Short mmCIF file of C-alpha atoms and ligand atoms in Angstrom, two decimals:
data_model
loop_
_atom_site.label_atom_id
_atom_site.label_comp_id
_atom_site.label_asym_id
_atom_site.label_seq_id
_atom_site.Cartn_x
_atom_site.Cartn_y
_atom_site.Cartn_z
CA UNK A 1 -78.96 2.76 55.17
CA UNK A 2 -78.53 6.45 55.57
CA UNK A 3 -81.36 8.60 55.65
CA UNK A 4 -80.99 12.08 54.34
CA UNK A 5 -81.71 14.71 57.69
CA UNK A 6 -83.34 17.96 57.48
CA UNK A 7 -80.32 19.91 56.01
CA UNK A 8 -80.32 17.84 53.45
CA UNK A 9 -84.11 17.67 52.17
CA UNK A 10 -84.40 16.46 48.04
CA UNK A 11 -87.44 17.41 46.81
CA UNK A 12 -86.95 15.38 44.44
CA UNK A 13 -89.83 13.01 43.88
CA UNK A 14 -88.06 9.61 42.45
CA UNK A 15 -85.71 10.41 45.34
CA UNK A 16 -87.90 10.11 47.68
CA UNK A 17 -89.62 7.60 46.37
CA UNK A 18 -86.00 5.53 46.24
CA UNK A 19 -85.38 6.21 49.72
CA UNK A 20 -89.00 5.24 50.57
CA UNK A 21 -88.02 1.90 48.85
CA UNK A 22 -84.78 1.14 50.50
CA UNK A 23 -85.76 1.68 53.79
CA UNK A 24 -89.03 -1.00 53.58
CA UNK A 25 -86.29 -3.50 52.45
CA UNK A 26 -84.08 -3.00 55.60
CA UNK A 27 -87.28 -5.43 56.80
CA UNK A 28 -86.52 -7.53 54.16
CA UNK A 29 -83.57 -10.20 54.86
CA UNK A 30 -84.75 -12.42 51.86
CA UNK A 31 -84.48 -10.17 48.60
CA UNK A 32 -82.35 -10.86 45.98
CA UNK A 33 -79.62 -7.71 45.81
CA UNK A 34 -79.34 -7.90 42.10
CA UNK A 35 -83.33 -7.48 41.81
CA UNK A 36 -83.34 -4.12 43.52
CA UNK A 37 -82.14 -1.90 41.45
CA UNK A 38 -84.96 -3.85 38.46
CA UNK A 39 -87.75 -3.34 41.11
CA UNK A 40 -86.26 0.40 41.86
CA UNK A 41 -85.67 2.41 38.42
CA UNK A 42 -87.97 2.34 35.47
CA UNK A 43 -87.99 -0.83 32.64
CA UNK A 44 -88.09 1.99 30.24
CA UNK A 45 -88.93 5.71 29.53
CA UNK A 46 -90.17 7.24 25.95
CA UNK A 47 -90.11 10.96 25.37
CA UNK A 48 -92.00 12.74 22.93
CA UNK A 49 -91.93 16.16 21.20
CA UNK A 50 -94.38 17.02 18.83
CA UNK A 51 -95.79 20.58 17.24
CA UNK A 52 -98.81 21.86 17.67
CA UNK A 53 -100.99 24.07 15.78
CA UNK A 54 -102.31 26.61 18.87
CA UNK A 55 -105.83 28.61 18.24
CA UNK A 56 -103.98 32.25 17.70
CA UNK A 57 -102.34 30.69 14.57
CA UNK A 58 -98.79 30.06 16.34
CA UNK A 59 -97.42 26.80 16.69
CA UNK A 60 -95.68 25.60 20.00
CA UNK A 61 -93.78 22.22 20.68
CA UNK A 62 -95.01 20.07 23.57
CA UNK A 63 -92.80 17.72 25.10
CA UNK A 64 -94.59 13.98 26.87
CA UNK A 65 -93.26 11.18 28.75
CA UNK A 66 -94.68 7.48 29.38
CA UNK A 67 -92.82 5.49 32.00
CA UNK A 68 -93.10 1.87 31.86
CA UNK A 69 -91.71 1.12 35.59
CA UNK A 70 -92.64 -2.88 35.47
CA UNK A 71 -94.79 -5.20 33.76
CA UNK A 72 -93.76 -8.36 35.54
CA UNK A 73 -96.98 -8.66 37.13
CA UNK A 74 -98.98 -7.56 34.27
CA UNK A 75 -99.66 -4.58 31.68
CA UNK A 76 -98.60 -1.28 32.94
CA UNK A 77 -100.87 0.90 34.38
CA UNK A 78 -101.07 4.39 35.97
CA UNK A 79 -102.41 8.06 34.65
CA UNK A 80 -101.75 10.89 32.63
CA UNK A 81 -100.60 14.23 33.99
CA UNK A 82 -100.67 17.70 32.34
CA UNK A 83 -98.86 19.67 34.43
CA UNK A 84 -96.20 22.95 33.86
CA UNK A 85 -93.75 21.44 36.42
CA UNK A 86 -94.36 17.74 35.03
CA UNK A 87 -90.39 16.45 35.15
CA UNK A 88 -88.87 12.93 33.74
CA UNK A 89 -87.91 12.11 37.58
CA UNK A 90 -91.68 12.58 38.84
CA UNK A 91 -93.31 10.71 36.63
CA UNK A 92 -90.96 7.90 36.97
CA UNK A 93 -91.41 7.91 40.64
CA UNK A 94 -95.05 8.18 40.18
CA UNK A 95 -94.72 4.62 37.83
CA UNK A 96 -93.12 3.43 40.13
CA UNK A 97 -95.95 4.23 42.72
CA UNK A 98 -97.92 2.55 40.85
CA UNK A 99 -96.20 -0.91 40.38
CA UNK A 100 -96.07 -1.11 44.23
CA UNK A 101 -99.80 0.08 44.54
CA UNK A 102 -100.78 -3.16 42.24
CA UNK A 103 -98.75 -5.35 44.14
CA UNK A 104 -99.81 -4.02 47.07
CA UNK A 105 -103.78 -4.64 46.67
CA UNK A 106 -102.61 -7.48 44.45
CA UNK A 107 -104.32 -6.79 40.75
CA UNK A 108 -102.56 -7.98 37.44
CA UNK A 109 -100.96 -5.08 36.83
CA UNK A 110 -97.51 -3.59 37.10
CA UNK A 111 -97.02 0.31 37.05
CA UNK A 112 -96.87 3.06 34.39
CA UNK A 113 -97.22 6.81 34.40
CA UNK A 114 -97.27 9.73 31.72
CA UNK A 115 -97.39 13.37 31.55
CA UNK A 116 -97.33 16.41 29.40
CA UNK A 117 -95.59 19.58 30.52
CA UNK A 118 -98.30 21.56 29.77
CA UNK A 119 -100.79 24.21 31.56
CA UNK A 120 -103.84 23.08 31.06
CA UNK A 121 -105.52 26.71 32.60
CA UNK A 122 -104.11 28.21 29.99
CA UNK A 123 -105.07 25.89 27.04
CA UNK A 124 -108.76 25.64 25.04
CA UNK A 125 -110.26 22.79 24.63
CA UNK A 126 -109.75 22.56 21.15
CA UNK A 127 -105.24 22.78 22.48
CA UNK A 128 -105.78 20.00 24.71
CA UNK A 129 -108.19 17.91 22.11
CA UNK A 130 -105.05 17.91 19.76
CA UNK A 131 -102.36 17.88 22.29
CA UNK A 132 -104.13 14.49 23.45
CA UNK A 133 -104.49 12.91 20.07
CA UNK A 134 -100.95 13.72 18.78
CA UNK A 135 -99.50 12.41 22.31
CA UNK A 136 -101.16 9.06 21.51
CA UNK A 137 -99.51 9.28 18.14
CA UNK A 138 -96.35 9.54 18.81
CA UNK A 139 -96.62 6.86 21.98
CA UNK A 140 -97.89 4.13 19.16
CA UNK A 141 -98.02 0.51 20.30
CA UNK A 142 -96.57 1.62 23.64
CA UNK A 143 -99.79 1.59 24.78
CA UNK A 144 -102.63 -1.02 24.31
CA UNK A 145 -104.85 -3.20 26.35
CA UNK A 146 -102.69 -5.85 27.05
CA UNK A 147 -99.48 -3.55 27.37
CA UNK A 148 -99.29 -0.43 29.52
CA UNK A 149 -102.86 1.66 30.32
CA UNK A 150 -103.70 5.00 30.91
CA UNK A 151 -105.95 6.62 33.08
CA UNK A 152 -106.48 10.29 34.52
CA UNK A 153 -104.31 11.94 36.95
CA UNK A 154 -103.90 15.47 37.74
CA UNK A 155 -105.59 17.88 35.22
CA UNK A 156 -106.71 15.12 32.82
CA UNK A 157 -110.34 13.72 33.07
CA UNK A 158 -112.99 11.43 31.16
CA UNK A 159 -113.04 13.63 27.95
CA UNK A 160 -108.98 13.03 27.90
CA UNK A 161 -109.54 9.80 28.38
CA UNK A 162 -112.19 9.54 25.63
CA UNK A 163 -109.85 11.35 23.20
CA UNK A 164 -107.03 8.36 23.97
CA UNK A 165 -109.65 5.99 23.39
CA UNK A 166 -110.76 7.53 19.87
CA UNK A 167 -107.42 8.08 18.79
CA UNK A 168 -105.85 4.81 19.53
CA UNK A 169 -108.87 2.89 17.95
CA UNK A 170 -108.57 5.02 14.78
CA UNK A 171 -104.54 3.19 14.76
CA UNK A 172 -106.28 -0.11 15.86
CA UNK A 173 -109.28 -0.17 13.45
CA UNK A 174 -111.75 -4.13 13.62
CA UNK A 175 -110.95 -4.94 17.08
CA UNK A 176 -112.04 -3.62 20.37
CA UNK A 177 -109.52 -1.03 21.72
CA UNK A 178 -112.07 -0.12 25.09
CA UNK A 179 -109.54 -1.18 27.71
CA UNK A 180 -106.83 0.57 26.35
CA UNK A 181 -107.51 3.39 28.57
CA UNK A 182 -109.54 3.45 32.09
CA UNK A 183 -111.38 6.37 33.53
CA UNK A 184 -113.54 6.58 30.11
CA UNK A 185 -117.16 8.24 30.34
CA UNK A 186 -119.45 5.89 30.75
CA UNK A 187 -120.80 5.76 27.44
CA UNK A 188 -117.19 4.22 26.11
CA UNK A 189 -116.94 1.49 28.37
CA UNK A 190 -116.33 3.58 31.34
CA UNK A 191 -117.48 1.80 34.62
CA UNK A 192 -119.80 3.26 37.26
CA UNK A 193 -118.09 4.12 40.27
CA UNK A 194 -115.27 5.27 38.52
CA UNK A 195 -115.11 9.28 39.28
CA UNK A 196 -115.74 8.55 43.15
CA UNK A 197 -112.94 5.32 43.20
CA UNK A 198 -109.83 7.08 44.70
CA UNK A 199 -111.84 8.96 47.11
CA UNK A 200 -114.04 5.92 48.26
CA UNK A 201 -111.35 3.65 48.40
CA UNK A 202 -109.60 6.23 50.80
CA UNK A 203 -112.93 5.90 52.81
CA UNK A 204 -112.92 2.48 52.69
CA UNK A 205 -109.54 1.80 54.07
CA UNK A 206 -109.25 5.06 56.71
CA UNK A 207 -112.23 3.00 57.87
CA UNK A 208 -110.85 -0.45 58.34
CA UNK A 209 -107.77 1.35 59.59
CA UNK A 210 -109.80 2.65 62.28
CA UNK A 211 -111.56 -0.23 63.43
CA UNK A 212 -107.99 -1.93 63.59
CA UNK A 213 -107.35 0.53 66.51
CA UNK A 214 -104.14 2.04 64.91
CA UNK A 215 -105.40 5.45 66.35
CA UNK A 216 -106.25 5.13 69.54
CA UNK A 217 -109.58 7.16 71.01
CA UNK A 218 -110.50 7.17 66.83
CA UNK A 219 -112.52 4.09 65.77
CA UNK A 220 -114.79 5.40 63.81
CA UNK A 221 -115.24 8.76 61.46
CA UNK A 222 -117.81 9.95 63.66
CA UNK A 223 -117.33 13.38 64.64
CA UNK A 224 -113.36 13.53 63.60
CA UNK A 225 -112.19 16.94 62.11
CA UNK A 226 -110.90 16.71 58.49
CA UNK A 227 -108.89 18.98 56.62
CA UNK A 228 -108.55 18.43 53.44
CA UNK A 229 -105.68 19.96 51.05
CA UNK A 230 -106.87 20.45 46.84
CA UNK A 231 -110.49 20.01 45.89
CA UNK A 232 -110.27 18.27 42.29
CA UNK A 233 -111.39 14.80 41.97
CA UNK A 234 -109.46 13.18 44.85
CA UNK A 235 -110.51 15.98 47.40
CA UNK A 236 -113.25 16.99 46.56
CA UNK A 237 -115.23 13.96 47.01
CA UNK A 238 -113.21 12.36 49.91
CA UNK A 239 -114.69 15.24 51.50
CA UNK A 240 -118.42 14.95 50.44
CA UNK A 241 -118.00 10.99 51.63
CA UNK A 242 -116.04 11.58 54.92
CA UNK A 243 -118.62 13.98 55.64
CA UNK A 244 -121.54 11.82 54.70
CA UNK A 245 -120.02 9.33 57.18
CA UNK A 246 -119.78 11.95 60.28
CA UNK A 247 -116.84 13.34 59.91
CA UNK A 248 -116.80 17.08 60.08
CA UNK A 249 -114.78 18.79 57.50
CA UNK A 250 -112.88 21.86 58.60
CA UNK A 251 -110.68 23.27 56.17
CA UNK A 252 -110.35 22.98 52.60
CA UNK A 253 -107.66 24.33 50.21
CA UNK A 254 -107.20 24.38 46.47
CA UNK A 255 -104.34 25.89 44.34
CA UNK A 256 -105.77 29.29 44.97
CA UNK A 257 -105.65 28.89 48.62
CA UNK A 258 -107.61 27.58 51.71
CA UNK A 259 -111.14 28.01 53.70
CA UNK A 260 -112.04 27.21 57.36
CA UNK A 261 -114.64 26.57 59.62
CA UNK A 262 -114.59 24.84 62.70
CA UNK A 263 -118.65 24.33 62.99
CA UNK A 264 -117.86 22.14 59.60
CA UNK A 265 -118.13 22.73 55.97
CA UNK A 266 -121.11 21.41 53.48
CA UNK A 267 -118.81 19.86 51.13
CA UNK A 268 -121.64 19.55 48.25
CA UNK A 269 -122.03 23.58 48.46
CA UNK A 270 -118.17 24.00 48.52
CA UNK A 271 -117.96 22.20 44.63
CA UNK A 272 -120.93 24.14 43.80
CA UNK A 273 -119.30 27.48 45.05
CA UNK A 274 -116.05 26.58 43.36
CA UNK A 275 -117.51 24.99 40.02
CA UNK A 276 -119.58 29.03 39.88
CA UNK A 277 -116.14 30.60 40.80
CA UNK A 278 -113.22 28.86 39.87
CA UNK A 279 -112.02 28.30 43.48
CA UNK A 280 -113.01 27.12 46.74
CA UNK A 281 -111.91 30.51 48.25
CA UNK A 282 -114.62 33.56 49.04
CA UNK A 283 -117.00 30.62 50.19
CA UNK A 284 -119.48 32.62 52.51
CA UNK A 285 -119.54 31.97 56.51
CA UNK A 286 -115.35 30.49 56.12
CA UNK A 287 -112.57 32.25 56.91
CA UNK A 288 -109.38 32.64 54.43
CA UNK A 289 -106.53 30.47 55.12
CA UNK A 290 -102.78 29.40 52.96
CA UNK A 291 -102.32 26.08 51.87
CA UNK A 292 -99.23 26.20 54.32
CA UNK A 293 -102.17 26.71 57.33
CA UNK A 294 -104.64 24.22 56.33
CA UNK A 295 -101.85 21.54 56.59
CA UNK A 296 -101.09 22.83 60.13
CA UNK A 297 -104.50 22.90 60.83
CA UNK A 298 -106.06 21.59 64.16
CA UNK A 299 -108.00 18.30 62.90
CA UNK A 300 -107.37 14.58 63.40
CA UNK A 301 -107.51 13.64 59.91
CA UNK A 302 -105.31 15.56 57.19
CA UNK A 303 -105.78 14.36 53.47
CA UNK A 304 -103.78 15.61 51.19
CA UNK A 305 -105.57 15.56 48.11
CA UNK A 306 -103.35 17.81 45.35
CA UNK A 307 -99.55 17.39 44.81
CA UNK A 308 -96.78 15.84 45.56
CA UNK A 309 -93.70 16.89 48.27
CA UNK A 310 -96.37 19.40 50.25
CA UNK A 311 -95.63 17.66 54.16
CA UNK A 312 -91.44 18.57 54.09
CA UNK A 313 -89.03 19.07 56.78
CA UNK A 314 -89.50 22.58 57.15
CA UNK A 315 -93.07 22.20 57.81
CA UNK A 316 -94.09 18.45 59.18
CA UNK A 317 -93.49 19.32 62.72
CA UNK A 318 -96.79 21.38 62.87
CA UNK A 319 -98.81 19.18 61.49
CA UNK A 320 -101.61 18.52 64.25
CA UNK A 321 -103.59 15.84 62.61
CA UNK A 322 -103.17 12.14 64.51
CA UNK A 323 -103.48 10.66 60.89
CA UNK A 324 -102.51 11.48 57.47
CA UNK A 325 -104.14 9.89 54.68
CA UNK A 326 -102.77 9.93 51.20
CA UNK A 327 -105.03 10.92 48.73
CA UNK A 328 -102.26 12.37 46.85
CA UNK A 329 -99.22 10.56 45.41
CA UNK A 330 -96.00 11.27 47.24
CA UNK A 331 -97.58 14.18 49.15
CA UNK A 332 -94.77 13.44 52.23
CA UNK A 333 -91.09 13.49 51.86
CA UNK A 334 -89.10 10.71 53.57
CA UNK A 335 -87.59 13.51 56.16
CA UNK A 336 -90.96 14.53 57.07
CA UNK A 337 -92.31 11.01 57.14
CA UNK A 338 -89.28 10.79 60.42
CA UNK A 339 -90.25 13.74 61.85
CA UNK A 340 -93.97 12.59 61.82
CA UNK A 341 -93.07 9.44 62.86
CA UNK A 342 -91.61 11.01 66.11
CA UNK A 343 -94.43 13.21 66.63
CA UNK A 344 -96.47 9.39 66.90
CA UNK A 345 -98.65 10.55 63.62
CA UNK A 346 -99.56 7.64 61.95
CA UNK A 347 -100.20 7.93 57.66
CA UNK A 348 -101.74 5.70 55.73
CA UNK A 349 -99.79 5.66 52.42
CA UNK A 350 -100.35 6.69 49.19
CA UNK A 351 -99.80 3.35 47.83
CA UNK A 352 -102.73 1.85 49.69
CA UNK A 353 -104.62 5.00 50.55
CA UNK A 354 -105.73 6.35 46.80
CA UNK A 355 -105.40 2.85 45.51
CA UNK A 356 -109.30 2.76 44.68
CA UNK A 357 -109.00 4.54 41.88
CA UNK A 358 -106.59 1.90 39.87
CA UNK A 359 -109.00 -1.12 41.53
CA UNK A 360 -111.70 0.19 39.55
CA UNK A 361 -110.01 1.13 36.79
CA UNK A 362 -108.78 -2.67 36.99
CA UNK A 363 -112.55 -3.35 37.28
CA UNK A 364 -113.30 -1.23 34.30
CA UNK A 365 -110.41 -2.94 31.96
CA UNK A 366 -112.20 -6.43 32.88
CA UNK A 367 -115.87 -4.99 32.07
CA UNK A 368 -114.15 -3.62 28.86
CA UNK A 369 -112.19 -7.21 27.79
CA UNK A 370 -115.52 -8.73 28.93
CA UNK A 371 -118.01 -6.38 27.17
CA UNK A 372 -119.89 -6.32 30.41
CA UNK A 373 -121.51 -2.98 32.47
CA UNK A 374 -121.44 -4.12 36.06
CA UNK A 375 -123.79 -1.95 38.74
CA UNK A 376 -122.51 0.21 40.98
CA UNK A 377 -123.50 -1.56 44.23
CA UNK A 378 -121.15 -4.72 42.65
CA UNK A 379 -117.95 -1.76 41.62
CA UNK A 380 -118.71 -0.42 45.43
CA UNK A 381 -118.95 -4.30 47.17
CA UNK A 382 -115.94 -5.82 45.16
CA UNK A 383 -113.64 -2.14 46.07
CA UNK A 384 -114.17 -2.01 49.70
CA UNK A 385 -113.07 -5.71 49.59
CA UNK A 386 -110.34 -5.18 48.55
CA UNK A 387 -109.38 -1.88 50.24
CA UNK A 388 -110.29 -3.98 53.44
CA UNK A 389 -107.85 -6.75 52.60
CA UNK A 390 -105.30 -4.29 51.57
CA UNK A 391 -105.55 -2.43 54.78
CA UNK A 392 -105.64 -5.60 56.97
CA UNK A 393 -102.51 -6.85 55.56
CA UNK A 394 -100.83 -3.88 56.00
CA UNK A 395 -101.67 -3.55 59.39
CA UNK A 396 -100.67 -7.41 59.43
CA UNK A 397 -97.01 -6.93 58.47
CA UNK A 398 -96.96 -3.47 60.27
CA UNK A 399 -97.86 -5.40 64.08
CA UNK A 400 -95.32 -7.88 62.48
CA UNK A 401 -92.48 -5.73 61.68
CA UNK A 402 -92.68 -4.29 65.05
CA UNK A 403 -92.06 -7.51 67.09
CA UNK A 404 -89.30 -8.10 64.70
CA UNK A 405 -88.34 -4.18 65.80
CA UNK A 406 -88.92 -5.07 69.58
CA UNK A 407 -86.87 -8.12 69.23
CA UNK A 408 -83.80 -5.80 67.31
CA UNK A 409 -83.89 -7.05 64.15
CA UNK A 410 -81.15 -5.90 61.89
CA UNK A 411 -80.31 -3.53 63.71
CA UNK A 412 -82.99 -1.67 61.70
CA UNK A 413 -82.82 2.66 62.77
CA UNK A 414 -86.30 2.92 62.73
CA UNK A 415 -89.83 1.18 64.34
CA UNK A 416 -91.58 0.24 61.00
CA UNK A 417 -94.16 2.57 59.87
CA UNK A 418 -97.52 1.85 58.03
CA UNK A 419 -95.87 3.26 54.60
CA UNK A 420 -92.94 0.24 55.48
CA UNK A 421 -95.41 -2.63 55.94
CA UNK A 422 -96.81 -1.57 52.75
CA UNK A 423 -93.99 -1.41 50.71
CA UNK A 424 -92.65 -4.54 52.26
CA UNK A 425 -95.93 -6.49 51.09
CA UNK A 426 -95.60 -5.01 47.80
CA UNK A 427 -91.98 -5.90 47.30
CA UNK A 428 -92.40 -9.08 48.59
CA UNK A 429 -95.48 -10.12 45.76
CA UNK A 430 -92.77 -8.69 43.29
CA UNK A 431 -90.04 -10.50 43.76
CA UNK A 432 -91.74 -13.73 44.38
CA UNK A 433 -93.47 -13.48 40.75
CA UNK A 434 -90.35 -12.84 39.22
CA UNK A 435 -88.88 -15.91 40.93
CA UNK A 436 -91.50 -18.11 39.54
CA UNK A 437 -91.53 -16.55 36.40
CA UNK A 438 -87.52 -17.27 36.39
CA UNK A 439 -87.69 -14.20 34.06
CA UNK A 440 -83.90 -13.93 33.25
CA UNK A 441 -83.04 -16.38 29.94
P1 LIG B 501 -107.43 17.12 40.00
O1 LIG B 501 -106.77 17.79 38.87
O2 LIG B 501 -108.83 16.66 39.85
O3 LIG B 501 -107.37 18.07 41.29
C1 LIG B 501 -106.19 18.63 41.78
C2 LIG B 501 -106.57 19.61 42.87
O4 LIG B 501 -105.39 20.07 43.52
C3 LIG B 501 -107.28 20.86 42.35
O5 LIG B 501 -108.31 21.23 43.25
C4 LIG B 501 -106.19 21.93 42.39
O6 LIG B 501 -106.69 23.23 42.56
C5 LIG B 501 -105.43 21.48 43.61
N1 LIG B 501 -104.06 22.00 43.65
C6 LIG B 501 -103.17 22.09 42.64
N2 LIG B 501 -102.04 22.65 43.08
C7 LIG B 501 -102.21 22.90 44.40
C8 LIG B 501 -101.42 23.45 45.42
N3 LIG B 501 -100.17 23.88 45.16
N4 LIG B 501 -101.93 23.54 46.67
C9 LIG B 501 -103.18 23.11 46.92
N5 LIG B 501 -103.98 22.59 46.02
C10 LIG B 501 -103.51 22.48 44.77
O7 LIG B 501 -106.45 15.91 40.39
P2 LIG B 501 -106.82 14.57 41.16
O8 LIG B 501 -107.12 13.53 40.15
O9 LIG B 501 -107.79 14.87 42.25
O10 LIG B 501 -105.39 14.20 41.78
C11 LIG B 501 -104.94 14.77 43.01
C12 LIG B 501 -103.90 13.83 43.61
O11 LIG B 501 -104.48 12.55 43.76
C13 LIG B 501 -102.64 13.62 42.73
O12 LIG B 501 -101.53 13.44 43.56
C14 LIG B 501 -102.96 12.34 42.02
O13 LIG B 501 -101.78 11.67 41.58
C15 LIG B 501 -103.68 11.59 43.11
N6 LIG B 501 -104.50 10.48 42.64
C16 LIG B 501 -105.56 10.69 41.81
C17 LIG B 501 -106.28 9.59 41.37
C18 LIG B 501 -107.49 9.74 40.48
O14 LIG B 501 -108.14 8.73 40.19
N7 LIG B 501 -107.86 10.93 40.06
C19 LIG B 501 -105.92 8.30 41.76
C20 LIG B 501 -104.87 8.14 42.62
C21 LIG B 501 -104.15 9.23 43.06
#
């Protein structure tokens, strides 16, 4: 396959998510070639444009997507955006994220994503209350409990996800509608353990990573420097747990910008600082960074924690960190990932990195079918099992892929990388269930 070079950088998200994609199957001399482009684009996209009344009397016209990437391994699943720059080709590339992030830590799922182009900054609650409910409108039996599931992503959070939840139950009345959306407060049918999921499970598996001895000189947290990029739910408390496992967080960032300090930051006082002042920025004793240093910042562990395409080939090569995690969906482009590569960092991907946060939301849809509230020390047990398994066979089929590598196979361009074993794990459980389903009439 060709890879695009440096020149030649697309910052475009499903096209990097495609070339992500077809180099993992380069290690894969069994697949089917008429099933890749099925496990590549989208089963099917709706758009939406409704009105909507705004609180200065005006009305404005919103326009929403829900991607439906692939279902083969069960309902769709994957969150809800509200974003200005939200796009048809992101949030199909972030579907499709998530149908290789079920596969890969193996729950019933397959992958779905939605989004609103929206600025949520700049709307009242009472804008976003009705955005929500008319969104779920117009989306109608596209969603349900048994057919493709929401959850929060960027800019969307529990009350969102409580609004989904009223609104589709109101279409749905005498039956119960609780798993039709994860990510719910508590009180709905949420589960405990919920809010801290993506950033635990990114604990969890940087963890086992470690004590694999894929960094060398790093096998625990103890003591590593962490910088951290966007300080919302993902970053925010990834930093408040890597901390409260040793790690010493350096640098933190949110849209507004960045903050350092190499004697380490108290991650609990950062939130507090930026719940009081809207930002993370102006925290006393740190000094002001960009967004652009804090990813160049001298640490072992980088997380980024806000958006996608931030790690590109005009900036990878000073990234100084010996590991990446992603917190973030997408946060590297496939250029970059080369240029890391090269440079001997090592990232553990998105798709297995922030997968926590659709394990327990898989753990919350079977507390909601059940109409059971497990405990938090059974959410926390029954996630890091899985994140541990996850990790473990990715690190499996990584050492793997290598010999293969050693021994020349395919004549493949590049050593495998952690993000390949991943995908190749993930592609593999795909096209094995469609196989045994025999899906095609
Ligand atoms: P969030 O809305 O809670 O937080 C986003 C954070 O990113 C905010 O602090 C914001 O200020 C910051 N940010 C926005 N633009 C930025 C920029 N240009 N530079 C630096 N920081 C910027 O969102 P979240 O739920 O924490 O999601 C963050 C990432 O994690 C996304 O990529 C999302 O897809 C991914 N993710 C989230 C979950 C989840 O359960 N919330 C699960 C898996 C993956």
């Amino acid at each position: 396959m060709d890879m695009p070079t440096s020149q030649a950088e697309n910052l475009d998200l499903f096209v990097n998510a495609r070339l992500q994609f077809e180099r993992a199957l380069t290690w894969i001399d069994d697949i089917k070639v008429g099933l890749i482009d099925y496990l590549i684009n989208p089963k099917r996209t709706i758009h939406v444009r409704f009105p909507i009344h705004m609180d200065d009397g005006s009305i404005r016209t919103f326009h929403g997507f829900r991607v439906l990437h692939n279902r083969v391994r069960g309902p769709g699943k994957g969150g809800i955006r509200y974003h200005p720059d939200v796009t048809e080709a992101e949030v199909s590339a972030l579907a499709a994220f998530m149908t290789w992030k079920t596969a890969v830590v193996d729950l019933p799922f397959g992958g779905g994503k939605g989004g609103i182009i929206c600025n949520p900054k700049e709307l009242s609650r009472g804008e976003l209350r009705r955005i929500t409910r008319r969104f779920v409108n117009e989306l109608g039996d596209a969603i349900g409990p048994h057919t493709d599931i929401p959850a929060p992503d960027v800019y969307t959070d529990a009350q969102t996800m409580a609004w989904i939840y009223d609104t589709f139950d109101m279409m749905h009345p005498g039956q119960n509608n609780r798993a039709v959306v994860t990510g719910k407060p508590l009180e709905l049918g949420g589960s405990l353990g919920r809010d801290e999921a993506t950033a635990r499970g990114s604990m969890y598996a940087t963890q086992q990573l470690l004590r694999r001895d894929v960094i060398p000189g790093m096998p625990t947290l103890d003591g590593v420097r962490v910088a951290v990029q966007g300080y919302g739910n993902a970053g925010n408390i990834a930093a408040r747990l890597f901390h409260d496992d040793g790690a010493i967080i350096v640098a933190v960032s949110d849209s507004r910008g960045g903050i350092c300090s190499d004697e380490g930051l108290d991650p609990v006082k950062v939130l507090a600082h930026k719940e009081e002042t809207g930002s993370v920025v102006g925290f006393p004793g740190t000094k002001e960074i960009t967004n652009e240093e804090l990813l160049a910042y001298d640490c072992d562990i980088l997380i980024p924690a806000a958006l996608e395409c931030q790690i590109r080939a005009d900036n990878a090569d000073n990234v100084k960190a010996k590991l990446i995690v992603e917190d973030a969906n997408g946060p590297i482009t496939v250029v970059a990932d080369q240029i890391l590569q090269a440079k001997g960092i090592h990232v553990l991907p998105d798709i297995v990195a922030n997968s926590g946060g659709v394990v327990v939301s898989y753990f919350e849809w079977v507390q909601n079918l059940d109409n059971e509230q497990w405990d938090l020390e059974k959410v926390e047990r029954l996630l890091e099992k899985k994140m541990v398994r996850a990790v473990d066979e990715t690190v499996d089929t990584w050492t793997a892929l290598n010999s293969k590598h050693k021994d020349g196979f395919n004549g493949t361009q590049f050593a495998p990388a952690l993000r390949d074993a991943a995908l190749v794990n993930a592609i593999k459980r795909l096209a094995t269930v469609i196989l045994q389903r025999d899906i095609w009439p």
